[in-house]
Amino acid sequence: MKPEPGVLQTCLFFRGKSIEELDAMLETMRFTVRDCSKSEMIISEGETADRLGIVLSGVVDVHKIHPGGGGITIARLKEGQTFGEAVLFRRENVYPATIISAGRSTVMFIGKQELLRLFAADTDMLSRYMENLSERLVMVNRKLEILSAGSLRRRVVHDLLRRADRQGTDTIRLPFTRKEWAEHLNAARPSLSREMGLLRDNGWIAFKGDTVTLLDRKKLEGIMEQEE
């Protein structure tokens, strides 16, 4: 199955390429496309990372499974986003996490050797690859910021304040379910619900569905300034 060039334009690697340029590339490029069903494991942790994955449609989760059971969702990847690029060229090139399809999705795979051929033919693609790695590093750093914020209340407040700043509004749209948010914060869902209820009862936030409104930013910022 041949990917739609318009979809590939949403991927950082191919940004700036015209439909015609992408059509020509796909004629000579070696790749595979896989349709995935909901909850299907696309890549398992420890598997050899010998190919780059690009999400063509749907959503896939990067999931870290704990040895004792359960796990945490590290990232949620949507159309045009990639996985595997951070470990593809490591000496110990194995996937450090499991990739699971959150619903019906389609994923494109490009092998390591094919990527090297593309980079040699188009240095702009190589630059985009490096840019993508930088973006992924920033994402990991943000995750570490959340996990190092301290108590669950501080992690919740830290995440809400950061999202408000990024979205430019105190009415925040969460991009995932409450369960997924709890995993993102490395917390149990009941614990997260309890903290959200306490913040609401204090009059600091209001929430409905996937929308959270910051009612008293000064109080929330004060929580972050308190010592543990």
mmCIF file of C-alpha atoms in Angstrom, residues 4 12 32 124 145 149 164 171 180 183 186 194 201 220-221:
data_model
loop_
_atom_site.group_PDB
_atom_site.id
_atom_site.type_symbol
_atom_site.label_atom_id
_atom_site.label_comp_id
_atom_site.label_asym_id
_atom_site.label_seq_id
_atom_site.Cartn_x
_atom_site.Cartn_y
_atom_site.Cartn_z
ATOM 1 C CA GLU A 4 -0.689 9.413 0.658
ATOM 2 C CA LEU A 12 8.968 16.447 9.960
ATOM 3 C CA THR A 32 6.326 -1.281 4.284
ATOM 4 C CA ASP A 124 17.862 18.259 4.043
ATOM 5 C CA GLU A 145 10.299 17.806 34.825
ATOM 6 C CA ALA A 149 8.120 17.962 40.544
ATOM 7 C CA ALA A 164 -1.831 26.669 30.110
ATOM 8 C CA THR A 171 -8.877 27.024 29.896
ATOM 9 C CA GLU A 180 -3.952 8.243 30.197
ATOM 10 C CA GLU A 183 -0.214 7.240 33.493
ATOM 11 C CA ASN A 186 2.965 8.203 36.940
ATOM 12 C CA ARG A 194 -8.829 12.797 44.401
ATOM 13 C CA ASP A 201 -13.090 22.157 46.163
ATOM 14 C CA LEU A 220 -1.521 27.163 41.994
ATOM 15 C CA GLU A 221 1.843 28.826 41.475
#
